[in-house]
Amino acid sequence: MGRPAVNIPPVTPKPTDDEQTAFGSVPAREAQVSLASGAADFPKGCLVFIRNVHPETNRTTLKALLGQAFGDQRSNNEFDYVDYNKGMDSCHVRLSNPLYTRTVVQFFTEKPVVQEGGLDDRGTKLSRHGGASSDREPSRKPIQVEAVDGRKEEIYWEKVPEKVRRAALDRMASRSASVVGDTAGPSDNARSRKRRRKG
């Protein structure tokens, strides 16, 4: 007699335009999903942007230069990844804990240095007049480190593959536990991680 009832799923509106970012076009729906989900799918507060590094530097030198912020307490677990391309004078650095981010930003704000050469892993302190104290390269600017947060941080992590984001979250969780109260040394943590992975 009548037609049988048909279940029709509700229609969700499609995004009408893409969000323009510094890294290209990001679908608006993708941007909304990352904001709508309560849990972050990346380690929040662990990203810094660094300006005025020497264009001929490398990742190892940058780690050593930035590691000065930790002094004698350095454990080689502070840095998750140095996102640097040779020839550039800026880069992003992913740290393994938000506490480390604040430490690096504060250190380079209070003690500005100039990286005089590509392999300069100590930096040259600035004189009172703003130039390098050796005045070999007066045109170089001091290294500036700023924490990346909010939408800029989300945009950065949207470029990173999901597998890498999740691995960074896992590393942050395991390293945060060791920062808070674990007394095992870095080598003990590395061995236990290897055991866990093998099964």
N, CA, C and O atoms as a DFTB+ gen file, in Angstrom:
796 C
 N C O
     1  1       0.814      -1.169       0.000
     2  2       0.000       0.000       0.000
     3  2       0.864       1.240       0.000
     4  3       0.883       1.978      -0.985
     5  1       1.567       1.482       1.064
     6  2       2.435       2.647       1.129
     7  2       3.876       2.243       0.874
     8  3       4.217       1.061       0.834
     9  1       4.671       3.211       0.712
    10  2       6.087       2.942       0.502
    11  2       6.736       2.574       1.829
    12  3       6.350       3.089       2.879
    13  1       7.752       1.656       1.779
    14  2       8.453       1.326       3.013
    15  2       9.330       2.517       3.439
    16  3       9.831       3.270       2.604
    17  1       9.495       2.659       4.735
    18  2      10.301       3.766       5.258
    19  2      11.771       3.539       4.891
    20  3      12.293       2.434       5.036
    21  1      12.411       4.570       4.426
    22  2      13.816       4.487       4.037
    23  2      14.622       5.400       4.963
    24  3      14.291       6.569       5.157
    25  1      15.668       4.840       5.515
    26  2      16.550       5.651       6.369
    27  2      17.534       6.410       5.497
    28  3      18.376       5.817       4.823
    29  1      17.417       7.701       5.520
    30  2      18.335       8.545       4.770
    31  2      19.200       9.271       5.776
    32  3      18.693       9.977       6.647
    33  1      20.540       9.093       5.654
    34  2      21.406       9.781       6.612
    35  2      21.330      11.290       6.428
    36  3      21.120      11.772       5.315
    37  1      21.497      12.030       7.507
    38  2      21.436      13.485       7.374
    39  2      22.581      13.985       6.489
    40  3      23.688      13.446       6.506
    41  1      22.286      15.004       5.737
    42  2      23.272      15.579       4.842
    43  2      24.078      16.618       5.615
    44  3      23.527      17.533       6.226
    45  1      25.384      16.450       5.569
    46  2      26.238      17.439       6.221
    47  2      26.755      18.395       5.163
    48  3      27.181      17.976       4.087
    49  1      26.716      19.676       5.474
    50  2      27.178      20.633       4.474
    51  2      28.666      20.458       4.204
    52  3      29.464      20.230       5.113
    53  1      29.012      20.571       2.923
    54  2      30.413      20.478       2.535
    55  2      31.055      21.840       2.687
    56  3      30.402      22.868       2.507
    57  1      32.362      21.847       3.027
    58  2      33.040      23.135       3.128
    59  2      33.054      23.823       1.772
    60  3      33.232      23.184       0.736
    61  1      32.866      25.109       1.797
    62  2      32.758      25.841       0.540
    63  2      34.091      26.354       0.035
    64  3      34.263      26.538      -1.170
    65  1      35.021      26.583       0.915
    66  2      36.302      27.097       0.446
    67  2      37.425      26.548       1.310
    68  3      37.201      26.052       2.414
    69  1      38.615      26.647       0.793
    70  2      39.789      26.188       1.515
    71  2      40.421      27.344       2.263
    72  3      40.328      28.500       1.848
    73  1      41.059      27.019       3.361
    74  2      41.734      28.024       4.153
    75  2      43.123      28.241       3.558
    76  3      43.864      27.282       3.342
    77  1      43.472      29.476       3.298
    78  2      44.796      29.784       2.762
    79  2      45.771      29.944       3.913
    80  3      45.509      30.681       4.864
    81  1      46.888      29.255       3.822
    82  2      47.911      29.343       4.851
    83  2      49.251      29.658       4.210
    84  3      49.380      29.698       2.987
    85  1      50.229      29.878       5.047
    86  2      51.570      30.155       4.548
    87  2      52.143      28.942       3.828
    88  3      53.065      29.078       3.024
    89  1      51.601      27.748       4.111
    90  2      52.124      26.533       3.523
    91  2      51.253      26.038       2.379
    92  3      51.448      24.917       1.909
    93  1      50.315      26.824       1.924
    94  2      49.433      26.421       0.839
    95  2      48.003      26.362       1.314
    96  3      47.630      26.970       2.317
    97  1      47.214      25.621       0.575
    98  2      45.797      25.527       0.862
    99  2      45.513      24.320       1.744
   100  3      45.961      23.214       1.443
   101  1      44.780      24.521       2.818
   102  2      44.368      23.451       3.710
   103  2      42.857      23.371       3.633
   104  3      42.181      24.384       3.814
   105  1      42.304      22.183       3.365
   106  2      40.847      22.089       3.313
   107  2      40.230      22.586       4.607
   108  3      40.687      22.244       5.697
   109  1      39.185      23.399       4.478
   110  2      38.538      24.001       5.649
   111  2      38.019      22.931       6.600
   112  3      38.105      23.094       7.817
   113  1      37.482      21.836       6.063
   114  2      36.964      20.765       6.910
   115  2      38.075      20.173       7.766
   116  3      37.863      19.897       8.947
   117  1      39.258      19.975       7.186
   118  2      40.389      19.429       7.933
   119  2      40.793      20.362       9.065
   120  3      41.117      19.907      10.162
   121  1      40.774      21.657       8.805
   122  2      41.130      22.631       9.835
   123  2      40.114      22.590      10.967
   124  3      40.484      22.701      12.136
   125  1      38.819      22.430      10.627
   126  2      37.785      22.385      11.654
   127  2      37.908      21.131      12.498
   128  3      37.707      21.176      13.711
   129  1      38.237      20.005      11.864
   130  2      38.353      18.753      12.603
   131  2      39.462      18.855      13.638
   132  3      39.294      18.399      14.769
   133  1      40.604      19.452      13.265
   134  2      41.712      19.526      14.223
   135  2      41.360      20.433      15.394
   136  3      41.828      20.207      16.510
   137  1      40.543      21.454      15.158
   138  2      40.141      22.337      16.248
   139  2      39.019      21.739      17.076
   140  3      38.942      21.967      18.283
   141  1      38.133      20.961      16.420
   142  2      36.980      20.424      17.111
   143  2      37.345      19.267      18.035
   144  3      36.732      19.093      19.088
   145  1      38.335      18.484      17.646
   146  2      38.685      17.352      18.487
   147  2      39.304      17.857      19.783
   148  3      40.184      18.717      19.768
   149  1      38.838      17.318      20.895
   150  2      39.294      17.784      22.186
   151  2      40.764      17.485      22.450
   152  3      41.483      18.314      23.008
   153  1      41.207      16.303      22.049
   154  2      42.591      15.917      22.300
   155  2      43.471      16.344      21.130
   156  3      43.086      16.215      19.968
   157  1      44.622      16.838      21.445
   158  2      45.549      17.260      20.403
   159  2      46.182      16.028      19.769
   160  3      46.495      15.057      20.458
   161  1      46.367      16.073      18.464
   162  2      47.032      14.967      17.794
   163  2      48.481      15.322      17.491
   164  3      49.092      14.775      16.573
   165  1      49.017      16.246      18.280
   166  2      50.429      16.611      18.209
   167  2      50.849      17.124      19.574
   168  3      50.000      17.541      20.362
   169  1      52.134      17.103      19.868
   170  2      52.588      17.569      21.186
   171  2      52.531      19.088      21.293
   172  3      53.368      19.784      20.719
   173  1      51.562      19.595      22.013
   174  2      51.378      21.048      22.143
   175  2      52.485      21.678      22.988
   176  3      52.942      21.111      23.981
   177  1      52.899      22.874      22.554
   178  2      53.869      23.639      23.321
   179  2      55.307      23.174      23.173
   180  3      56.165      23.572      23.961
   181  1      55.586      22.340      22.180
   182  2      56.935      21.781      22.017
   183  2      57.630      22.271      20.750
   184  3      58.609      21.666      20.313
   185  1      57.142      23.355      20.157
   186  2      57.688      23.827      18.877
   187  2      58.231      25.235      19.022
   188  3      57.581      26.105      19.601
   189  1      59.442      25.457      18.489
   190  2      60.013      26.801      18.457
   191  2      60.413      27.132      17.023
   192  3      60.725      26.249      16.224
   193  1      60.394      28.432      16.719
   194  2      60.861      28.931      15.425
   195  2      62.116      29.744      15.700
   196  3      62.133      30.595      16.589
   197  1      63.163      29.477      14.935
   198  2      64.448      30.124      15.163
   199  2      64.832      30.927      13.933
   200  3      64.809      30.420      12.812
   201  1      65.186      32.195      14.157
   202  2      65.616      33.095      13.086
   203  2      67.103      33.404      13.235
   204  3      67.680      33.265      14.313
   205  1      67.706      33.827      12.125
   206  2      69.075      34.342      12.071
   207  2      70.150      33.299      12.360
   208  3      71.211      33.632      12.887
   209  1      69.880      32.028      12.014
   210  2      70.953      31.040      12.093
   211  2      71.819      31.192      10.846
   212  3      71.365      31.732       9.837
   213  1      73.045      30.726      10.911
   214  2      73.949      30.827       9.773
   215  2      73.450      29.895       8.668
   216  3      73.123      28.741       8.948
   217  1      73.384      30.369       7.418
   218  2      72.843      29.547       6.321
   219  2      73.636      28.269       6.038
   220  3      73.120      27.358       5.391
   221  1      74.879      28.191       6.510
   222  2      75.694      27.006       6.243
   223  2      75.771      26.078       7.452
   224  3      76.621      25.188       7.492
   225  1      74.903      26.272       8.431
   226  2      74.917      25.430       9.618
   227  2      74.305      24.071       9.306
   228  3      73.920      23.816       8.165
   229  1      74.210      23.206      10.293
   230  2      73.580      21.900      10.121
   231  2      72.813      21.534      11.385
   232  3      72.890      22.238      12.391
   233  1      72.074      20.435      11.329
   234  2      71.225      20.041      12.460
   235  2      72.030      19.754      13.725
   236  3      71.629      20.146      14.821
   237  1      73.153      19.078      13.575
   238  2      73.973      18.734      14.736
   239  2      74.502      19.985      15.429
   240  3      74.483      20.078      16.656
   241  1      74.969      20.937      14.641
   242  2      75.478      22.187      15.204
   243  2      74.366      22.960      15.895
   244  3      74.571      23.529      16.967
   245  1      73.176      22.979      15.275
   246  2      72.050      23.681      15.899
   247  2      71.668      23.046      17.232
   248  3      71.376      23.761      18.191
   249  1      71.664      21.723      17.308
   250  2      71.355      21.048      18.576
   251  2      72.360      21.445      19.652
   252  3      71.986      21.718      20.792
   253  1      73.643      21.473      19.279
   254  2      74.677      21.839      20.255
   255  2      74.517      23.291      20.681
   256  3      74.646      23.607      21.864
   257  1      74.238      24.181      19.728
   258  2      74.064      25.604      20.026
   259  2      72.872      25.824      20.952
   260  3      72.976      26.543      21.946
   261  1      71.742      25.205      20.627
   262  2      70.539      25.359      21.445
   263  2      70.669      24.625      22.779
   264  3      70.056      25.019      23.770
   265  1      71.469      23.558      22.801
   266  2      71.653      22.774      24.019
   267  2      72.321      23.539      25.139
   268  3      72.269      23.121      26.296
   269  1      72.956      24.669      24.808
   270  2      73.564      25.504      25.851
   271  2      72.535      25.944      26.884
   272  3      72.878      26.206      28.037
   273  1      71.291      26.024      26.475
   274  2      70.232      26.459      27.384
   275  2      70.078      25.516      28.569
   276  3      69.564      25.918      29.612
   277  1      70.515      24.270      28.427
   278  2      70.336      23.279      29.482
   279  2      71.579      23.105      30.343
   280  3      71.543      22.401      31.351
   281  1      72.676      23.742      29.952
   282  2      73.902      23.702      30.747
   283  2      74.353      22.292      31.064
   284  3      74.380      21.427      30.188
   285  1      74.704      22.064      32.310
   286  2      75.190      20.757      32.745
   287  2      74.077      19.716      32.846
   288  3      74.353      18.522      32.968
   289  1      72.840      20.155      32.797
   290  2      71.697      19.249      32.938
   291  2      71.298      18.595      31.627
   292  3      70.306      17.866      31.582
   293  1      72.045      18.839      30.561
   294  2      71.688      18.328      29.238
   295  2      71.758      16.812      29.204
   296  3      72.720      16.214      29.686
   297  1      70.715      16.185      28.620
   298  2      70.650      14.727      28.575
   299  2      70.543      14.176      27.157
   300  3      70.432      12.963      26.986
   301  1      70.573      15.024      26.146
   302  2      70.410      14.638      24.736
   303  2      69.003      14.142      24.420
   304  3      68.781      13.598      23.339
   305  1      68.058      14.310      25.322
   306  2      66.661      13.960      25.066
   307  2      65.800      15.196      24.871
   308  3      64.588      15.076      24.691
   309  1      66.393      16.373      24.903
   310  2      65.607      17.611      24.847
   311  2      65.014      17.855      23.469
   312  3      63.921      18.407      23.351
   313  1      65.729      17.446      22.428
   314  2      65.310      17.758      21.072
   315  2      64.689      16.547      20.399
   316  3      65.271      15.463      20.374
   317  1      63.501      16.750      19.856
   318  2      62.832      15.682      19.129
   319  2      63.280      15.692      17.670
   320  3      63.583      14.639      17.109
   321  1      63.324      16.884      17.045
   322  2      63.710      16.967      15.636
   323  2      64.063      18.412      15.294
   324  3      63.395      19.345      15.738
   325  1      65.119      18.586      14.502
   326  2      65.496      19.904      14.005
   327  2      65.080      19.956      12.545
   328  3      65.670      19.281      11.701
   329  1      64.071      20.753      12.248
   330  2      63.501      20.862      10.902
   331  2      64.224      21.991      10.165
   332  3      63.718      23.108      10.058
   333  1      65.419      21.671       9.661
   334  2      66.275      22.678       9.035
   335  2      66.705      22.209       7.655
   336  3      67.028      21.038       7.459
   337  1      66.706      23.139       6.693
   338  2      67.219      22.881       5.350
   339  2      68.424      23.773       5.112
   340  3      68.368      24.980       5.348
   341  1      69.508      23.183       4.646
   342  2      70.743      23.929       4.400
   343  2      70.466      25.109       3.473
   344  3      69.697      25.002       2.518
   345  1      71.105      26.232       3.774
   346  2      70.940      27.432       2.966
   347  2      69.895      28.391       3.516
   348  3      69.814      29.537       3.074
   349  1      69.103      27.942       4.461
   350  2      68.073      28.791       5.070
   351  2      68.644      29.457       6.322
   352  3      69.583      28.944       6.930
   353  1      68.075      30.594       6.700
   354  2      68.532      31.263       7.922
   355  2      67.512      31.150       9.050
   356  3      67.596      31.866      10.047
   357  1      66.547      30.242       8.885
   358  2      65.551      30.004       9.928
   359  2      65.152      28.531       9.903
   360  3      65.367      27.830       8.914
   361  1      64.572      28.084      11.003
   362  2      64.131      26.693      11.072
   363  2      63.142      26.522      12.220
   364  3      62.988      27.403      13.066
   365  1      62.486      25.389      12.229
   366  2      61.650      24.975      13.351
   367  2      62.407      23.887      14.102
   368  3      63.113      23.079      13.500
   369  1      62.253      23.876      15.407
   370  2      62.829      22.811      16.227
   371  2      61.717      22.271      17.103
   372  3      61.018      23.018      17.788
   373  1      61.567      20.945      17.065
   374  2      60.579      20.289      17.916
   375  2      61.310      19.775      19.150
   376  3      62.242      18.976      19.060
   377  1      60.861      20.256      20.301
   378  2      61.440      19.810      21.567
   379  2      60.566      18.707      22.141
   380  3      59.418      18.542      21.728
   381  1      61.096      17.963      23.077
   382  2      60.371      16.801      23.579
   383  2      59.476      17.107      24.772
   384  3      58.802      16.212      25.281
   385  1      59.458      18.373      25.231
   386  2      58.661      18.713      26.397
   387  2      58.418      20.223      26.400
   388  3      59.329      20.981      26.068
   389  1      57.223      20.682      26.763
   390  2      56.970      22.130      26.819
   391  2      57.911      22.873      27.779
   392  3      58.211      24.046      27.557
   393  1      58.366      22.218      28.816
   394  2      59.320      22.832      29.746
   395  2      60.622      23.178      29.020
   396  3      61.216      24.228      29.262
   397  1      61.055      22.290      28.136
   398  2      62.271      22.539      27.366
   399  2      62.076      23.727      26.424
   400  3      63.005      24.501      26.193
   401  1      60.881      23.864      25.889
   402  2      60.582      24.994      25.002
   403  2      60.774      26.305      25.749
   404  3      61.449      27.210      25.258
   405  1      60.186      26.408      26.930
   406  2      60.321      27.635      27.729
   407  2      61.783      27.899      28.098
   408  3      62.229      29.047      28.102
   409  1      62.522      26.839      28.406
   410  2      63.929      26.982      28.787
   411  2      64.742      27.573      27.638
   412  3      65.526      28.499      27.850
   413  1      64.567      27.050      26.426
   414  2      65.330      27.522      25.266
   415  2      64.955      28.962      24.924
   416  3      65.834      29.786      24.667
   417  1      63.667      29.271      24.918
   418  2      63.222      30.633      24.596
   419  2      63.791      31.626      25.611
   420  3      64.314      32.673      25.230
   421  1      63.691      31.303      26.887
   422  2      64.181      32.205      27.935
   423  2      65.695      32.398      27.828
   424  3      66.183      33.521      27.955
   425  1      66.439      31.318      27.598
   426  2      67.893      31.406      27.529
   427  2      68.335      32.354      26.408
   428  3      69.173      33.227      26.635
   429  1      67.782      32.191      25.206
   430  2      68.230      33.008      24.080
   431  2      67.636      34.420      24.102
   432  3      68.120      35.300      23.390
   433  1      66.606      34.644      24.901
   434  2      66.096      35.997      25.096
   435  2      67.023      36.756      26.043
   436  3      67.327      37.928      25.819
   437  1      67.465      36.083      27.094
   438  2      68.324      36.720      28.091
   439  2      69.782      36.813      27.656
   440  3      70.488      37.732      28.070
   441  1      70.244      35.881      26.832
   442  2      71.655      35.838      26.419
   443  2      71.755      35.741      24.898
   444  3      72.094      34.684      24.365
   445  1      71.462      36.839      24.198
   446  2      71.497      36.781      22.734
   447  2      72.898      36.524      22.190
   448  3      73.880      37.077      22.686
   449  1      72.977      35.677      21.162
   450  2      74.251      35.360      20.522
   451  2      74.092      35.414      19.011
   452  3      72.984      35.342      18.478
   453  1      75.234      35.543      18.332
   454  2      75.288      35.518      16.877
   455  2      76.022      34.251      16.480
   456  3      77.057      33.920      17.059
   457  1      75.492      33.546      15.499
   458  2      76.193      32.376      14.977
   459  2      77.084      32.855      13.835
   460  3      76.595      33.165      12.748
   461  1      78.393      32.913      14.085
   462  2      79.325      33.515      13.129
   463  2      79.636      32.638      11.931
   464  3      79.897      33.158      10.846
   465  1      79.616      31.342      12.094
   466  2      79.923      30.433      10.995
   467  2      78.995      29.243      11.026
   468  3      78.272      29.036      12.000
   469  1      79.013      28.464       9.966
   470  2      78.130      27.306       9.868
   471  2      78.347      26.271      10.947
   472  3      77.406      25.586      11.347
   473  1      79.583      26.144      11.429
   474  2      79.892      25.144      12.455
   475  2      80.048      25.748      13.844
   476  3      80.543      25.086      14.757
   477  1      79.629      27.001      14.011
   478  2      79.706      27.680      15.304
   479  2      78.609      27.136      16.214
   480  3      77.436      27.478      16.062
   481  1      79.006      26.280      17.170
   482  2      78.017      25.677      18.068
   483  2      77.992      26.328      19.449
   484  3      77.320      25.832      20.353
   485  1      78.722      27.438      19.620
   486  2      78.722      28.182      20.882
   487  2      78.082      29.558      20.745
   488  3      77.458      30.053      21.685
   489  1      78.234      30.173      19.583
   490  2      77.705      31.517      19.380
   491  2      78.641      32.559      19.964
   492  3      79.463      32.258      20.830
   493  1      78.509      33.780      19.483
   494  2      79.293      34.899      19.981
   495  2      78.354      35.838      20.703
   496  3      77.353      36.282      20.142
   497  1      78.677      36.139      21.944
   498  2      77.831      37.051      22.724
   499  2      77.843      38.420      22.085
   500  3      78.839      38.836      21.493
   501  1      76.737      39.108      22.207
   502  2      76.635      40.455      21.667
   503  2      77.242      41.458      22.631
   504  3      77.153      41.312      23.850
   505  1      77.861      42.482      22.055
   506  2      78.390      43.559      22.889
   507  2      77.248      44.480      23.295
   508  3      76.110      44.274      22.874
   509  1      77.530      45.467      24.088
   510  2      76.499      46.413      24.529
   511  2      75.913      47.204      23.370
   512  3      74.784      47.690      23.447
   513  1      76.684      47.331      22.295
   514  2      76.238      48.142      21.163
   515  2      75.396      47.351      20.174
   516  3      74.952      47.910      19.172
   517  1      75.166      46.078      20.422
   518  2      74.296      45.289      19.569
   519  2      75.025      44.472      18.530
   520  3      74.412      43.585      17.936
   521  1      76.296      44.715      18.274
   522  2      77.046      43.934      17.309
   523  2      77.768      42.790      17.994
   524  3      77.827      42.729      19.222
   525  1      78.315      41.887      17.201
   526  2      79.079      40.793      17.782
   527  2      80.304      41.374      18.465
   528  3      80.886      42.343      17.978
   529  1      80.701      40.791      19.589
   530  2      81.812      41.354      20.347
   531  2      83.127      41.259      19.569
   532  3      84.042      42.047      19.808
   533  1      83.231      40.301      18.639
   534  2      84.447      40.203      17.841
   535  2      84.375      41.109      16.618
   536  3      85.401      41.379      15.994
   537  1      83.196      41.577      16.269
   538  2      82.939      42.460      15.126
   539  2      83.456      41.893      13.805
   540  3      83.724      42.645      12.868
   541  1      83.595      40.558      13.728
   542  2      84.010      39.972      12.453
   543  2      82.868      40.016      11.448
   544  3      83.105      40.212      10.256
   545  1      81.658      39.842      11.899
   546  2      80.491      39.902      11.019
   547  2      79.456      40.829      11.633
   548  3      78.466      40.360      12.194
   549  1      79.665      42.130      11.539
   550  2      78.727      43.052      12.188
   551  2      77.335      43.023      11.577
   552  3      76.384      43.484      12.208
   553  1      77.187      42.495      10.367
   554  2      75.873      42.500       9.728
   555  2      74.986      41.341      10.202
   556  3      73.784      41.353       9.936
   557  1      75.539      40.355      10.886
   558  2      74.738      39.232      11.378
   559  2      73.869      39.681      12.548
   560  3      74.292      40.460      13.402
   561  1      72.672      39.178      12.559
   562  2      71.731      39.509      13.628
   563  2      71.764      38.409      14.683
   564  3      72.155      37.279      14.389
   565  1      71.354      38.732      15.913
   566  2      71.340      37.698      16.960
   567  2      70.273      36.642      16.676
   568  3      69.249      36.915      16.049
   569  1      70.542      35.448      17.148
   570  2      69.580      34.350      16.994
   571  2      68.348      34.676      17.824
   572  3      68.453      35.053      18.991
   573  1      67.190      34.528      17.214
   574  2      65.920      34.772      17.901
   575  2      65.155      33.458      17.975
   576  3      64.979      32.772      16.968
   577  1      64.707      33.118      19.165
   578  2      63.946      31.892      19.383
   579  2      62.580      32.282      19.921
   580  3      62.482      32.987      20.925
   581  1      61.528      31.825      19.256
   582  2      60.178      32.113      19.749
   583  2      59.340      30.842      19.757
   584  3      59.417      30.020      18.844
   585  1      58.547      30.702      20.800
   586  2      57.643      29.559      20.901
   587  2      56.535      29.716      19.869
   588  3      56.024      30.816      19.658
   589  1      56.172      28.620      19.235
   590  2      55.091      28.623      18.254
   591  2      53.888      27.984      18.922
   592  3      53.971      26.867      19.431
   593  1      52.765      28.699      18.918
   594  2      51.568      28.142      19.531
   595  2      50.337      28.561      18.742
   596  3      50.433      29.295      17.759
   597  1      49.196      28.091      19.180
   598  2      47.935      28.461      18.540
   599  2      47.820      27.942      17.117
   600  3      48.251      26.830      16.810
   601  1      47.241      28.752      16.265
   602  2      46.979      28.337      14.886
   603  2      48.271      28.079      14.110
   604  3      48.308      27.175      13.276
   605  1      49.326      28.847      14.363
   606  2      50.604      28.623      13.670
   607  2      51.150      27.233      13.986
   608  3      51.684      26.551      13.112
   609  1      51.010      26.826      15.238
   610  2      51.468      25.496      15.640
   611  2      50.641      24.419      14.932
   612  3      51.193      23.428      14.455
   613  1      49.330      24.611      14.863
   614  2      48.463      23.656      14.178
   615  2      48.828      23.545      12.705
   616  3      48.872      22.443      12.160
   617  1      49.090      24.673      12.056
   618  2      49.444      24.669      10.634
   619  2      50.739      23.888      10.415
   620  3      50.843      23.100       9.476
   621  1      51.725      24.110      11.287
   622  2      52.986      23.379      11.162
   623  2      52.724      21.876      11.236
   624  3      53.181      21.122      10.378
   625  1      51.989      21.442      12.260
   626  2      51.783      20.011      12.468
   627  2      50.895      19.384      11.404
   628  3      50.973      18.175      11.185
   629  1      50.053      20.166      10.735
   630  2      49.236      19.620       9.651
   631  2      50.100      19.144       8.491
   632  3      49.690      18.257       7.743
   633  1      51.292      19.720       8.332
   634  2      52.209      19.300       7.267
   635  2      52.930      18.003       7.609
   636  3      53.418      17.308       6.718
   637  1      53.000      17.679       8.888
   638  2      53.749      16.515       9.345
   639  2      52.868      15.274       9.222
   640  3      51.712      15.299       9.645
   641  1      53.398      14.180       8.647
   642  2      52.593      12.953       8.512
   643  2      52.071      12.455       9.861
   644  3      52.726      12.614      10.891
   645  1      50.895      11.858       9.837
   646  2      50.233      11.410      11.069
   647  2      51.108      10.442      11.871
   648  3      51.159      10.519      13.099
   649  1      51.783       9.548      11.186
   650  2      52.636       8.576      11.874
   651  2      53.738       9.281      12.672
   652  3      54.058       8.868      13.787
   653  1      54.308      10.328      12.111
   654  2      55.360      11.091      12.788
   655  2      54.777      11.864      13.966
   656  3      55.402      11.951      15.023
   657  1      53.568      12.433      13.785
   658  2      52.913      13.163      14.885
   659  2      52.668      12.243      16.068
   660  3      52.958      12.594      17.211
   661  1      52.131      11.060      15.786
   662  2      51.839      10.113      16.868
   663  2      53.116       9.658      17.577
   664  3      53.138       9.519      18.800
   665  1      54.171       9.430      16.805
   666  2      55.449       9.034      17.403
   667  2      55.982      10.160      18.296
   668  3      56.536       9.898      19.364
   669  1      55.816      11.404      17.861
   670  2      56.256      12.548      18.669
   671  2      55.454      12.621      19.963
   672  3      56.010      12.922      21.019
   673  1      54.153      12.347      19.891
   674  2      53.321      12.321      21.101
   675  2      53.794      11.232      22.062
   676  3      53.888      11.459      23.269
   677  1      54.092      10.050      21.520
   678  2      54.556       8.944      22.360
   679  2      55.880       9.283      23.029
   680  3      56.073       9.020      24.216
   681  1      56.800       9.874      22.250
   682  2      58.092      10.243      22.827
   683  2      57.928      11.307      23.904
   684  3      58.593      11.260      24.938
   685  1      57.027      12.278      23.653
   686  2      56.815      13.327      24.641
   687  2      56.277      12.718      25.939
   688  3      56.705      13.100      27.028
   689  1      55.348      11.782      25.823
   690  2      54.768      11.156      27.012
   691  2      55.825      10.386      27.789
   692  3      55.876      10.471      29.016
   693  1      56.667       9.639      27.090
   694  2      57.672       8.848      27.804
   695  2      58.756       9.736      28.391
   696  3      59.244       9.462      29.487
   697  1      59.144      10.794      27.687
   698  2      60.180      11.688      28.201
   699  2      59.643      12.571      29.314
   700  3      60.383      12.925      30.232
   701  1      58.375      12.931      29.247
   702  2      57.786      13.745      30.308
   703  2      57.780      12.981      31.615
   704  3      57.997      13.558      32.680
   705  1      57.533      11.693      31.535
   706  2      57.542      10.873      32.745
   707  2      58.930      10.880      33.368
   708  3      59.065      10.917      34.591
   709  1      59.959      10.844      32.533
   710  2      61.312      10.832      33.089
   711  2      61.700      12.205      33.625
   712  3      62.513      12.293      34.546
   713  1      61.141      13.274      33.073
   714  2      61.443      14.622      33.563
   715  2      60.771      14.852      34.909
   716  3      61.353      15.479      35.794
   717  1      59.548      14.349      35.069
   718  2      58.783      14.612      36.275
   719  2      59.342      13.894      37.493
   720  3      59.382      14.478      38.575
   721  1      59.779      12.639      37.350
   722  2      60.227      11.998      38.573
   723  2      60.943      10.689      38.388
   724  3      61.334      10.063      39.373
   725  1      61.128      10.255      37.175
   726  2      61.828       9.011      36.933
   727  2      63.316       9.212      37.196
   728  3      63.905      10.182      36.718
   729  1      63.920       8.313      37.944
   730  2      65.333       8.468      38.267
   731  2      66.227       7.698      37.322
   732  3      67.451       7.786      37.429
   733  1      65.654       6.948      36.403
   734  2      66.481       6.195      35.461
   735  2      67.163       7.158      34.505
   736  3      66.589       8.174      34.115
   737  1      68.383       6.830      34.135
   738  2      69.135       7.677      33.205
   739  2      68.643       7.499      31.794
   740  3      67.826       6.615      31.535
   741  1      69.120       8.319      30.867
   742  2      68.692       8.240      29.478
   743  2      68.972       6.883      28.857
   744  3      68.161       6.397      28.069
   745  1      70.094       6.256      29.186
   746  2      70.403       4.971      28.580
   747  2      69.432       3.894      29.068
   748  3      69.082       2.994      28.304
   749  1      68.990       3.970      30.333
   750  2      68.017       3.014      30.846
   751  2      66.689       3.157      30.116
   752  3      66.059       2.158      29.766
   753  1      66.261       4.397      29.884
   754  2      65.013       4.635      29.162
   755  2      65.104       4.109      27.747
   756  3      64.142       3.523      27.250
   757  1      66.231       4.300      27.083
   758  2      66.397       3.840      25.705
   759  2      66.324       2.319      25.654
   760  3      65.690       1.762      24.758
   761  1      66.963       1.639      26.605
   762  2      66.925       0.183      26.618
   763  2      65.508      -0.327      26.849
   764  3      65.086      -1.282      26.197
   765  1      64.768       0.293      27.765
   766  2      63.411      -0.177      28.045
   767  2      62.495       0.052      26.837
   768  3      61.603      -0.755      26.578
   769  1      62.708       1.136      26.104
   770  2      61.909       1.366      24.898
   771  2      62.184       0.268      23.870
   772  3      61.262      -0.224      23.220
   773  1      63.454      -0.113      23.725
   774  2      63.785      -1.159      22.768
   775  2      63.118      -2.460      23.166
   776  3      62.595      -3.175      22.311
   777  1      63.128      -2.780      24.467
   778  2      62.496      -4.014      24.911
   779  2      61.014      -4.008      24.614
   780  3      60.462      -5.017      24.174
   781  1      60.360      -2.874      24.852
   782  2      58.924      -2.779      24.591
   783  2      58.603      -3.004      23.123
   784  3      57.623      -3.674      22.795
   785  1      59.419      -2.452      22.244
   786  2      59.138      -2.566      20.810
   787  2      59.288      -3.995      20.322
   788  3      58.542      -4.434      19.447
   789  1      60.256      -4.734      20.885
   790  2      60.479      -6.094      20.421
   791  2      59.365      -7.026      20.853
   792  3      59.110      -8.051      20.221
   793  1      58.723      -6.664      21.910
   794  2      57.569      -7.447      22.287
   795  2      57.708      -8.125      23.558
   796  3      56.790      -8.823      23.988
